């Protein structure tokens, strides 16, 4: 089965950007899949969507260890103040 491995995580004011490296069943790199989760977003829901999409292409799910790593980064970066500021910014853009 083809596999995925978390290869890069970047944080900016609006999201966590995630890059997953895709590997063949022989272990050869096949490129990357990228996804982003907006500040304060639902990490489990985003990884469920990624797993469903890539699973349809024969990839194993993103490991629990990699998801936990992203959650740890998010909990450090997304303080209540950061989330509130992002939500205020989004609300102001809707006006």
Short mmCIF file of C-alpha atoms in Angstrom, two decimals:
data_model
loop_
_atom_site.label_atom_id
_atom_site.label_comp_id
_atom_site.label_asym_id
_atom_site.label_seq_id
_atom_site.Cartn_x
_atom_site.Cartn_y
_atom_site.Cartn_z
CA UNK A 1 0.00 0.00 0.00
CA UNK A 2 1.15 3.54 -0.71
CA UNK A 3 1.97 5.63 2.38
CA UNK A 4 2.07 9.23 3.56
CA UNK A 5 4.51 11.00 5.88
CA UNK A 6 4.28 14.50 7.33
CA UNK A 7 7.18 16.38 5.76
CA UNK A 8 6.53 20.06 6.50
CA UNK A 9 4.34 22.22 8.69
CA UNK A 10 4.23 26.02 8.38
CA UNK A 11 2.22 28.46 10.44
CA UNK A 12 1.10 31.93 9.44
CA UNK A 13 -1.51 34.30 10.82
CA UNK A 14 -4.37 32.54 9.05
CA UNK A 15 -3.59 28.83 8.91
CA UNK A 16 -1.32 25.86 9.40
CA UNK A 17 -0.03 24.66 6.04
CA UNK A 18 0.80 20.96 5.88
CA UNK A 19 2.83 19.05 3.31
CA UNK A 20 2.62 15.27 3.20
CA UNK A 21 5.13 13.27 1.18
CA UNK A 22 3.59 10.43 -0.82
CA UNK A 23 5.44 7.12 -1.16
CA UNK A 24 4.86 4.12 -3.41
CA UNK A 25 4.51 0.66 -1.92
CA UNK A 26 8.21 0.22 -2.84
CA UNK A 27 9.17 3.30 -0.79
CA UNK A 28 9.84 5.62 -3.75
CA UNK A 29 8.79 9.24 -3.32
CA UNK A 30 5.83 10.15 -5.53
CA UNK A 31 5.56 13.85 -4.67
CA UNK A 32 3.52 15.77 -2.15
CA UNK A 33 0.00 16.48 -1.05
CA UNK A 34 -0.69 19.84 0.57
CA UNK A 35 -3.52 20.94 2.79
CA UNK A 36 -4.24 23.84 5.13
CA UNK A 37 -6.28 24.27 8.28
CA UNK A 38 -7.52 27.74 9.12
CA UNK A 39 -6.67 29.13 12.54
CA UNK A 40 -8.90 27.44 15.09
CA UNK A 41 -10.12 24.96 12.48
CA UNK A 42 -11.08 21.33 12.98
CA UNK A 43 -7.87 19.32 12.55
CA UNK A 44 -9.61 15.94 12.80
CA UNK A 45 -12.14 16.89 10.11
CA UNK A 46 -9.41 18.11 7.77
CA UNK A 47 -7.37 14.94 8.14
CA UNK A 48 -10.53 12.85 7.67
CA UNK A 49 -11.07 14.64 4.34
CA UNK A 50 -7.41 14.16 3.36
CA UNK A 51 -7.56 10.47 4.30
CA UNK A 52 -10.78 9.96 2.31
CA UNK A 53 -9.36 11.71 -0.75
CA UNK A 54 -5.98 9.99 -0.73
CA UNK A 55 -7.48 6.69 0.38
CA UNK A 56 -9.43 6.65 -2.89
CA UNK A 57 -6.02 6.72 -4.60
CA UNK A 58 -4.69 3.74 -2.65
CA UNK A 59 -2.86 5.55 0.17
CA UNK A 60 -2.88 4.50 3.80
CA UNK A 61 -4.27 7.06 6.24
CA UNK A 62 -2.06 9.75 7.73
CA UNK A 63 -0.56 8.26 10.88
CA UNK A 64 -1.97 9.08 14.30
CA UNK A 65 1.55 10.20 15.23
CA UNK A 66 1.62 12.78 12.41
CA UNK A 67 -1.86 14.05 13.29
CA UNK A 68 -0.82 14.36 16.94
CA UNK A 69 2.25 16.34 15.86
CA UNK A 70 0.05 18.81 13.93
CA UNK A 71 -2.33 19.09 16.89
CA UNK A 72 0.60 19.85 19.19
CA UNK A 73 1.83 22.59 16.87
CA UNK A 74 -1.69 24.02 16.61
CA UNK A 75 -2.22 24.05 20.37
CA UNK A 76 1.02 25.98 20.80
CA UNK A 77 0.32 28.45 18.01
CA UNK A 78 -3.44 28.89 18.36
CA UNK A 79 -3.76 30.60 21.71
CA UNK A 80 -7.20 31.96 22.61
CA UNK A 81 -5.93 35.44 21.72
CA UNK A 82 -4.70 34.31 18.29
CA UNK A 83 -7.99 32.57 17.54
CA UNK A 84 -10.01 35.61 18.69
CA UNK A 85 -7.91 37.94 16.53
CA UNK A 86 -8.34 35.69 13.50
CA UNK A 87 -12.11 35.45 14.04
CA UNK A 88 -12.34 39.23 14.38
CA UNK A 89 -10.35 39.65 11.17
CA UNK A 90 -12.67 37.26 9.31
CA UNK A 91 -15.77 38.99 10.70
CA UNK A 92 -14.45 42.39 9.63
CA UNK A 93 -13.89 41.09 6.08
CA UNK A 94 -17.53 39.92 5.85
CA UNK A 95 -18.88 43.41 6.52
#
